[in-house]
Amino acid sequence: MTRPTVLMPVPMHDVVVDGCEERFELLRLWEADDPDALLEQRGADVRGLAVGGHSHIDAALFDRLPKLEVVANFGVGYDSVDVGAATERGIVVTNTPGVLDDEVADTALGLLLMTVRELGRAERYLREGRWAAEGHYPLTDLTVTGRRVGILGLGRIGEAIAQRAEAFRMTIAGYHNRTRKDSPYRYYPSLLELARDVDTLVVVVPGNASTRHLVDAEVLRALGPDGVLVNIGRGTVVDETALVEALRTRTIRAAGLDVFEDEPNVPQELIDLDNTVLLPHVGSGSEPTRRAMAQLVVDNLESWFAEGRAHTPVNA
Ligand code: NAP
Ligand code: 8YV
């Protein structure tokens, strides 16, 4: 029996590459001398696509893969895949939910702690020899205990962040989603109202047209001068220009960011500010978690080709 042909446009985690090699015919587009010629010659054979978090997968590519059935995305966020165009063509798109919740929530808490207690700056102070030369690192204005946290996006990861924040003796003041959940936390139909009621806003919604620039200048003003913004969701959710201005003018106190509008390009203004903590999109970035995500990519493809159904489809 011929094995299904799977196209991989960019290199992925070894577990995906090896898992696909074992089960399918794998076309490694990035290794082709002439990727365009490979697509021309083999595009009509491709039934599956395995894609990394940030390669742009759109209608133009689908048009070159007329027998494509499934797109398996590495990452729970699938904003780089044009799901509308896939659905129109009857193509199933899958993602990797659940297996990364704890890792991403841990990173969010780490980022929050670093931002409020200036841990990165304090460590740099020691490494630069300033402790011995200048004495103790200054006291931080802010403390973690007792902060009032609002969660923009109380989904799988948002819930895991809320649990951790409570363990650190913060209060979850509420959350904003499009729809109220069965949750002990207070639901805010308005993000602006939520921002007014909290001093810490954690962003963990997906990146798409409905969330673009939800956190704008008005929301940042509402968060206020003791306000801390943590974004572990997607960079596009926050108006970065408004954020730079709010941080520069101390409209809000500080921001901890794992994601940016135009990754991997981070505005120099954010880098230059002393009230930011900036991470290079490492939310899920441990080997065990990335292996689990990678395995789910392979499992989705395998299940689709064996049984005609995927484990974690987003448009089925
Ligand atoms: P999830 O379980 O689907 O939760 C997403 C939440 O966002 C839901 O509660 C949803 O509620 C809410 N939401 C969606 N659109 C909204 C809108 N327009 N306005 C307000 N709320 C909205 O997803 P998850 O697994 O927690 O992941 C969330 C996101 O985190 C991912 O999509 C990804 O972008 C990001 N992420 C980042 C990293 C990282 O490395 N930094 C790692 C993993 C995930 P409603 O549907 O009711 O609105
Ligand atoms: C990335 C993420 O996918 O799952 C998500 O939505 O943002 C991350 O886990 C990761 O950077 C792999 O590209």
Short mmCIF file of C-alpha atoms and ligand atoms in Angstrom, two decimals:
data_model
loop_
_atom_site.label_atom_id
_atom_site.label_comp_id
_atom_site.label_asym_id
_atom_site.label_seq_id
_atom_site.Cartn_x
_atom_site.Cartn_y
_atom_site.Cartn_z
CA MET A 1 0.00 0.00 0.00
CA THR A 2 1.42 3.44 -0.88
CA ARG A 3 2.16 5.67 2.04
CA PRO A 4 0.47 9.08 2.20
CA THR A 5 2.72 11.94 1.08
CA VAL A 6 3.28 14.64 3.68
CA LEU A 7 4.91 17.97 2.89
CA MET A 8 6.99 19.80 5.51
CA PRO A 9 7.81 23.35 4.35
CA VAL A 10 10.25 24.22 7.19
CA PRO A 11 12.30 22.06 9.59
CA MET A 12 10.37 20.85 12.63
CA HIS A 13 11.12 19.06 15.91
CA ASP A 14 12.89 15.70 15.40
CA VAL A 15 9.87 13.82 16.76
CA VAL A 16 7.77 15.21 13.91
CA VAL A 17 10.42 14.62 11.25
CA ASP A 18 11.25 11.06 12.41
CA GLY A 19 7.58 10.20 13.06
CA CYS A 20 6.64 11.34 9.55
CA GLU A 21 9.60 9.52 7.97
CA GLU A 22 8.49 6.26 9.65
CA ARG A 23 4.84 6.49 8.61
CA PHE A 24 4.62 8.60 5.46
CA GLU A 25 6.54 9.69 2.42
CA LEU A 26 8.01 12.94 3.70
CA LEU A 27 8.84 15.78 1.32
CA ARG A 28 11.30 18.18 2.99
CA LEU A 29 10.63 21.36 1.07
CA TRP A 30 13.33 23.36 2.85
CA GLU A 31 16.03 20.93 1.60
CA ALA A 32 14.96 21.14 -2.04
CA ASP A 33 17.39 22.93 -4.38
CA ASP A 34 14.37 24.35 -6.14
CA PRO A 35 11.32 24.32 -3.80
CA ASP A 36 9.12 25.74 -6.53
CA ALA A 37 10.02 22.88 -8.90
CA LEU A 38 9.38 20.32 -6.13
CA LEU A 39 5.92 21.78 -5.57
CA GLU A 40 5.31 21.74 -9.31
CA GLN A 41 6.38 18.09 -9.65
CA ARG A 42 4.96 16.59 -6.45
CA GLY A 43 2.28 19.03 -5.25
CA ALA A 44 -0.52 16.88 -6.65
CA ASP A 45 0.62 13.90 -4.50
CA VAL A 46 0.58 15.75 -1.19
CA ARG A 47 -2.19 14.69 1.22
CA GLY A 48 -0.82 16.10 4.46
CA LEU A 49 1.06 19.20 5.58
CA ALA A 50 3.10 19.38 8.79
CA VAL A 51 3.77 22.98 9.73
CA GLY A 52 5.72 24.86 12.37
CA GLY A 53 4.22 27.64 14.44
CA HIS A 54 5.23 30.55 12.28
CA SER A 55 5.33 29.53 8.62
CA HIS A 56 2.54 31.21 6.70
CA ILE A 57 0.14 28.65 5.23
CA ASP A 58 -2.38 30.19 2.86
CA ALA A 59 -4.69 29.73 -0.11
CA ALA A 60 -1.84 30.16 -2.60
CA LEU A 61 -0.13 27.07 -1.15
CA PHE A 62 -3.40 25.10 -0.93
CA ASP A 63 -3.97 25.83 -4.64
CA ARG A 64 -0.70 24.02 -5.42
CA LEU A 65 -1.75 20.97 -3.33
CA PRO A 66 -5.07 19.88 -4.87
CA LYS A 67 -5.26 16.59 -2.90
CA LEU A 68 -4.40 18.11 0.47
CA GLU A 69 -6.61 16.69 3.25
CA VAL A 70 -5.02 17.74 6.52
CA VAL A 71 -2.79 20.50 7.93
CA ALA A 72 -1.16 19.49 11.24
CA ASN A 73 0.03 22.60 13.07
CA PHE A 74 2.75 22.45 15.72
CA GLY A 75 1.34 24.79 18.39
CA VAL A 76 -2.05 25.42 19.94
CA GLY A 77 -2.20 28.81 18.23
CA TYR A 78 -2.83 28.41 14.51
CA ASP A 79 -2.91 32.05 13.48
CA SER A 80 -0.35 31.44 10.72
CA VAL A 81 -2.74 29.03 8.95
CA ASP A 82 -5.58 30.44 6.85
CA VAL A 83 -8.24 28.20 8.39
CA GLY A 84 -11.03 29.84 6.34
CA ALA A 85 -9.29 28.92 3.07
CA ALA A 86 -8.66 25.39 4.39
CA THR A 87 -12.29 24.92 5.41
CA GLU A 88 -13.52 26.13 2.01
CA ARG A 89 -11.45 23.36 0.42
CA GLY A 90 -12.55 20.71 2.92
CA ILE A 91 -9.08 20.56 4.48
CA VAL A 92 -8.93 19.69 8.19
CA VAL A 93 -6.60 21.81 10.35
CA THR A 94 -5.27 20.41 13.64
CA ASN A 95 -3.38 22.03 16.53
CA THR A 96 -1.69 20.86 19.77
CA PRO A 97 -3.93 21.90 22.70
CA GLY A 98 -3.59 20.75 26.31
CA VAL A 99 -0.11 19.25 26.29
CA LEU A 100 1.53 22.65 26.77
CA ASP A 101 -0.83 24.28 29.29
CA ASP A 102 1.37 23.80 32.36
CA GLU A 103 4.56 24.91 30.60
CA VAL A 104 3.02 28.07 29.21
CA ALA A 105 1.32 28.88 32.53
CA ASP A 106 4.64 28.39 34.35
CA THR A 107 6.31 30.76 31.90
CA ALA A 108 3.54 33.32 32.40
CA LEU A 109 4.03 33.22 36.17
CA GLY A 110 7.81 33.44 35.75
CA LEU A 111 7.34 36.45 33.51
CA LEU A 112 4.99 38.10 35.99
CA LEU A 113 7.38 37.50 38.87
CA MET A 114 10.34 38.78 36.84
CA THR A 115 8.42 41.89 35.87
CA VAL A 116 7.07 42.78 39.32
CA ARG A 117 10.26 41.92 41.27
CA GLU A 118 12.73 43.00 38.52
CA LEU A 119 14.51 39.65 38.76
CA GLY A 120 16.25 39.87 35.39
CA ARG A 121 17.62 43.32 36.16
CA ALA A 122 18.69 42.23 39.64
CA GLU A 123 20.57 39.29 38.18
CA ARG A 124 22.31 41.50 35.63
CA TYR A 125 23.26 43.83 38.51
CA LEU A 126 25.07 40.96 40.25
CA ARG A 127 26.75 39.74 37.04
CA GLU A 128 28.01 43.24 36.30
CA GLY A 129 29.75 43.29 39.69
CA ARG A 130 27.54 46.10 40.93
CA TRP A 131 26.45 44.35 44.17
CA ALA A 132 30.03 44.36 45.43
CA ALA A 133 30.77 47.79 43.96
CA GLU A 134 27.58 49.70 44.73
CA GLY A 135 25.76 47.74 47.44
CA HIS A 136 22.30 46.20 47.51
CA TYR A 137 20.02 46.22 44.50
CA PRO A 138 17.26 48.82 45.09
CA LEU A 139 13.97 47.66 46.59
CA THR A 140 11.25 47.03 44.01
CA ASP A 141 8.24 49.37 44.10
CA LEU A 142 5.85 46.50 43.58
CA THR A 143 5.16 43.14 45.17
CA VAL A 144 3.39 40.03 43.89
CA THR A 145 1.30 39.07 46.92
CA GLY A 146 -2.13 40.65 46.84
CA ARG A 147 -2.09 41.75 43.20
CA ARG A 148 -5.49 41.81 41.52
CA VAL A 149 -5.26 39.82 38.33
CA GLY A 150 -7.51 39.97 35.29
CA ILE A 151 -7.25 37.31 32.63
CA LEU A 152 -7.97 38.13 29.02
CA GLY A 153 -8.71 34.63 27.68
CA LEU A 154 -9.75 32.22 30.42
CA GLY A 155 -9.27 29.09 28.32
CA ARG A 156 -7.04 26.08 28.96
CA ILE A 157 -3.88 28.08 29.59
CA GLY A 158 -5.72 30.98 31.24
CA GLU A 159 -7.18 28.55 33.80
CA ALA A 160 -3.73 27.12 34.53
CA ILE A 161 -2.38 30.65 35.02
CA ALA A 162 -5.26 31.54 37.37
CA GLN A 163 -4.56 28.47 39.55
CA ARG A 164 -0.90 29.39 39.82
CA ALA A 165 -1.60 33.06 40.52
CA GLU A 166 -3.86 32.05 43.43
CA ALA A 167 -1.11 29.84 44.83
CA PHE A 168 1.08 32.97 44.84
CA ARG A 169 -1.65 34.68 46.89
CA MET A 170 -2.84 36.95 44.13
CA THR A 171 -6.57 37.48 43.67
CA ILE A 172 -8.23 36.61 40.38
CA ALA A 173 -10.54 39.61 40.03
CA GLY A 174 -12.10 38.23 36.86
CA TYR A 175 -11.73 37.42 33.21
CA HIS A 176 -12.87 38.59 29.82
CA ASN A 177 -13.82 36.14 27.06
CA ARG A 178 -16.42 36.58 24.35
CA THR A 179 -18.62 34.16 26.28
CA ARG A 180 -19.16 33.56 30.01
CA LYS A 181 -17.72 30.29 31.28
CA ASP A 182 -18.83 27.96 34.01
CA SER A 183 -16.15 29.35 36.33
CA PRO A 184 -15.89 30.62 39.91
CA TYR A 185 -14.26 33.79 38.61
CA ARG A 186 -16.21 36.93 37.81
CA TYR A 187 -17.03 37.41 34.14
CA TYR A 188 -16.47 40.83 32.61
CA PRO A 189 -18.32 41.32 29.32
CA SER A 190 -16.14 44.42 28.84
CA LEU A 191 -12.33 44.25 28.75
CA LEU A 192 -12.19 47.93 29.68
CA GLU A 193 -14.18 47.29 32.87
CA LEU A 194 -11.88 44.40 33.73
CA ALA A 195 -8.79 46.58 33.19
CA ARG A 196 -10.26 49.25 35.51
CA ASP A 197 -10.73 46.67 38.28
CA VAL A 198 -7.27 45.08 38.21
CA ASP A 199 -3.62 46.01 38.54
CA THR A 200 -2.35 43.01 36.56
CA LEU A 201 -3.69 42.02 33.15
CA VAL A 202 -2.60 38.69 31.69
CA VAL A 203 -3.26 38.24 27.98
CA VAL A 204 -3.72 34.66 26.78
CA VAL A 205 -6.16 34.87 23.88
CA PRO A 206 -5.39 33.59 20.37
CA GLY A 207 -4.14 35.97 17.67
CA ASN A 208 -6.76 36.64 15.01
CA ALA A 209 -8.92 39.43 13.60
CA SER A 210 -11.26 39.34 16.62
CA THR A 211 -8.43 39.91 19.11
CA ARG A 212 -6.27 42.34 17.12
CA HIS A 213 -5.29 45.32 19.30
CA LEU A 214 -7.89 44.46 21.97
CA VAL A 215 -5.37 45.90 24.42
CA ASP A 216 -5.16 49.48 23.19
CA ALA A 217 -4.30 52.86 24.71
CA GLU A 218 -7.67 53.09 26.50
CA VAL A 219 -7.30 49.66 28.13
CA LEU A 220 -3.75 50.53 29.21
CA ARG A 221 -4.95 53.83 30.73
CA ALA A 222 -7.61 51.88 32.62
CA LEU A 223 -4.97 49.47 33.95
CA GLY A 224 -3.32 52.49 35.55
CA PRO A 225 0.02 53.57 37.02
CA ASP A 226 0.54 50.46 39.19
CA GLY A 227 -0.57 48.30 36.29
CA VAL A 228 1.43 45.37 34.98
CA LEU A 229 0.67 43.81 31.61
CA VAL A 230 1.76 40.24 30.84
CA ASN A 231 1.31 38.98 27.28
CA ILE A 232 1.83 35.26 26.75
CA GLY A 233 -0.89 34.95 24.05
CA ARG A 234 -0.04 36.68 20.77
CA GLY A 235 1.71 39.95 20.01
CA THR A 236 -1.08 41.16 17.73
CA VAL A 237 -3.51 41.36 20.67
CA VAL A 238 -1.64 44.37 22.08
CA ASP A 239 -1.21 47.64 20.20
CA GLU A 240 2.58 47.75 20.56
CA THR A 241 2.86 51.44 19.70
CA ALA A 242 0.33 52.31 22.42
CA LEU A 243 2.14 49.99 24.83
CA VAL A 244 5.51 51.68 24.26
CA GLU A 245 3.89 55.05 24.92
CA ALA A 246 2.09 53.79 28.06
CA LEU A 247 5.35 52.37 29.43
CA ARG A 248 7.38 55.46 28.50
CA THR A 249 4.94 57.84 30.20
CA ARG A 250 4.39 55.47 33.17
CA THR A 251 0.70 55.28 32.30
CA ILE A 252 1.28 51.66 33.32
CA ARG A 253 4.12 50.49 35.55
CA ALA A 254 5.64 47.59 33.60
CA ALA A 255 5.12 44.89 31.02
CA GLY A 256 6.33 41.30 30.66
CA LEU A 257 6.11 40.07 27.08
CA ASP A 258 6.75 36.66 25.55
CA VAL A 259 5.14 37.54 22.21
CA PHE A 260 5.40 40.46 19.79
CA GLU A 261 3.57 41.88 16.79
CA ASP A 262 6.34 41.16 14.25
CA GLU A 263 8.41 38.27 15.62
CA PRO A 264 11.33 37.92 15.79
CA ASN A 265 11.64 41.69 15.41
CA VAL A 266 11.18 43.43 18.75
CA PRO A 267 10.87 47.23 18.67
CA GLN A 268 14.02 48.92 19.94
CA GLU A 269 11.81 51.18 22.08
CA LEU A 270 10.67 48.14 24.10
CA ILE A 271 14.26 46.95 24.48
CA ASP A 272 15.45 50.37 25.63
CA LEU A 273 12.80 50.77 28.33
CA ASP A 274 13.75 49.83 31.90
CA ASN A 275 10.22 48.69 32.81
CA THR A 276 9.93 45.77 30.39
CA VAL A 277 10.86 42.11 30.63
CA LEU A 278 11.15 40.57 27.17
CA LEU A 279 11.31 36.87 26.35
CA PRO A 280 11.82 35.39 22.85
CA HIS A 281 8.52 33.43 22.62
CA VAL A 282 9.61 30.64 24.96
CA GLY A 283 6.22 29.92 26.55
CA SER A 284 6.16 26.23 25.59
CA GLY A 285 9.89 25.97 25.02
CA SER A 286 11.06 22.98 27.05
CA GLU A 287 12.17 19.73 25.46
CA PRO A 288 9.51 17.58 27.22
CA THR A 289 6.68 19.91 26.21
CA ARG A 290 7.88 20.37 22.65
CA ARG A 291 8.18 16.57 22.34
CA ALA A 292 4.59 16.18 23.50
CA MET A 293 3.44 18.81 20.99
CA ALA A 294 5.46 17.13 18.25
CA GLN A 295 3.98 13.71 19.06
CA LEU A 296 0.48 15.19 18.81
CA VAL A 297 1.29 16.53 15.34
CA VAL A 298 2.30 13.01 14.25
CA ASP A 299 -0.69 11.41 16.00
CA ASN A 300 -3.07 13.79 14.25
CA LEU A 301 -1.65 12.90 10.83
CA GLU A 302 -1.60 9.19 11.59
CA SER A 303 -5.14 9.14 12.91
CA TRP A 304 -6.38 11.16 9.95
CA PHE A 305 -4.87 8.81 7.39
CA ALA A 306 -5.78 5.61 9.30
CA GLU A 307 -9.28 6.48 10.52
CA GLY A 308 -10.34 9.62 8.68
CA ARG A 309 -10.51 11.65 11.88
CA ALA A 310 -7.99 13.77 13.72
CA HIS A 311 -7.46 13.96 17.50
CA THR A 312 -7.53 17.74 17.81
CA PRO A 313 -9.12 19.39 14.77
CA VAL A 314 -9.96 23.10 14.91
CA ASN A 315 -12.36 23.25 11.96
CA ALA A 316 -14.11 19.87 11.92
P1 NAP B 1 -8.22 28.26 24.47
O1 NAP B 1 -8.38 27.18 25.47
O2 NAP B 1 -8.96 28.19 23.17
O3 NAP B 1 -8.54 29.65 25.19
C1 NAP B 1 -8.63 30.85 24.50
C2 NAP B 1 -9.54 31.77 25.30
O4 NAP B 1 -9.56 33.04 24.64
C3 NAP B 1 -10.97 31.27 25.39
O5 NAP B 1 -11.39 31.35 26.71
C4 NAP B 1 -11.74 32.22 24.48
O6 NAP B 1 -13.06 32.40 24.98
C5 NAP B 1 -10.91 33.48 24.57
N1 NAP B 1 -11.08 34.31 23.38
C6 NAP B 1 -10.94 33.94 22.09
N2 NAP B 1 -11.20 34.98 21.26
C7 NAP B 1 -11.53 36.03 22.06
C8 NAP B 1 -11.91 37.36 21.81
N3 NAP B 1 -12.03 37.85 20.56
N4 NAP B 1 -12.16 38.16 22.87
C9 NAP B 1 -12.06 37.69 24.13
N5 NAP B 1 -11.70 36.43 24.43
C10 NAP B 1 -11.44 35.60 23.40
O7 NAP B 1 -6.69 28.43 24.04
P2 NAP B 1 -5.39 28.09 24.91
O8 NAP B 1 -4.98 26.70 24.64
O9 NAP B 1 -5.60 28.55 26.30
O10 NAP B 1 -4.33 29.04 24.15
C11 NAP B 1 -4.54 30.43 24.08
C12 NAP B 1 -3.53 31.09 23.17
O11 NAP B 1 -2.27 31.19 23.84
C13 NAP B 1 -3.18 30.35 21.89
O12 NAP B 1 -4.15 30.56 20.89
C14 NAP B 1 -1.84 30.95 21.52
O13 NAP B 1 -2.01 32.07 20.70
C15 NAP B 1 -1.27 31.38 22.86
N6 NAP B 1 -0.10 30.55 23.22
C16 NAP B 1 1.12 31.14 23.38
C17 NAP B 1 2.21 30.38 23.72
C18 NAP B 1 3.56 30.99 23.91
O14 NAP B 1 4.54 30.30 23.72
N7 NAP B 1 3.65 32.25 24.27
C19 NAP B 1 2.10 29.00 23.89
C20 NAP B 1 0.84 28.44 23.75
C21 NAP B 1 -0.26 29.22 23.41
P3 NAP B 1 -14.28 32.75 23.99
O15 NAP B 1 -14.19 31.78 22.85
O16 NAP B 1 -15.49 32.61 24.84
O17 NAP B 1 -14.06 34.16 23.56
C1 8YV B 2 4.62 27.93 19.45
C2 8YV B 2 2.78 28.75 20.68
O1 8YV B 2 3.81 27.14 18.69
O2 8YV B 2 1.46 26.80 20.86
C3 8YV B 2 1.51 28.00 20.56
O3 8YV B 2 0.52 28.63 20.18
O4 8YV B 2 2.82 29.93 20.62
C4 8YV B 2 4.05 28.05 20.85
O5 8YV B 2 3.94 26.86 21.54
C5 8YV B 2 5.98 27.48 19.45
O6 8YV B 2 6.73 28.66 19.41
C6 8YV B 2 6.33 26.60 18.28
O7 8YV B 2 6.44 27.36 17.12
#
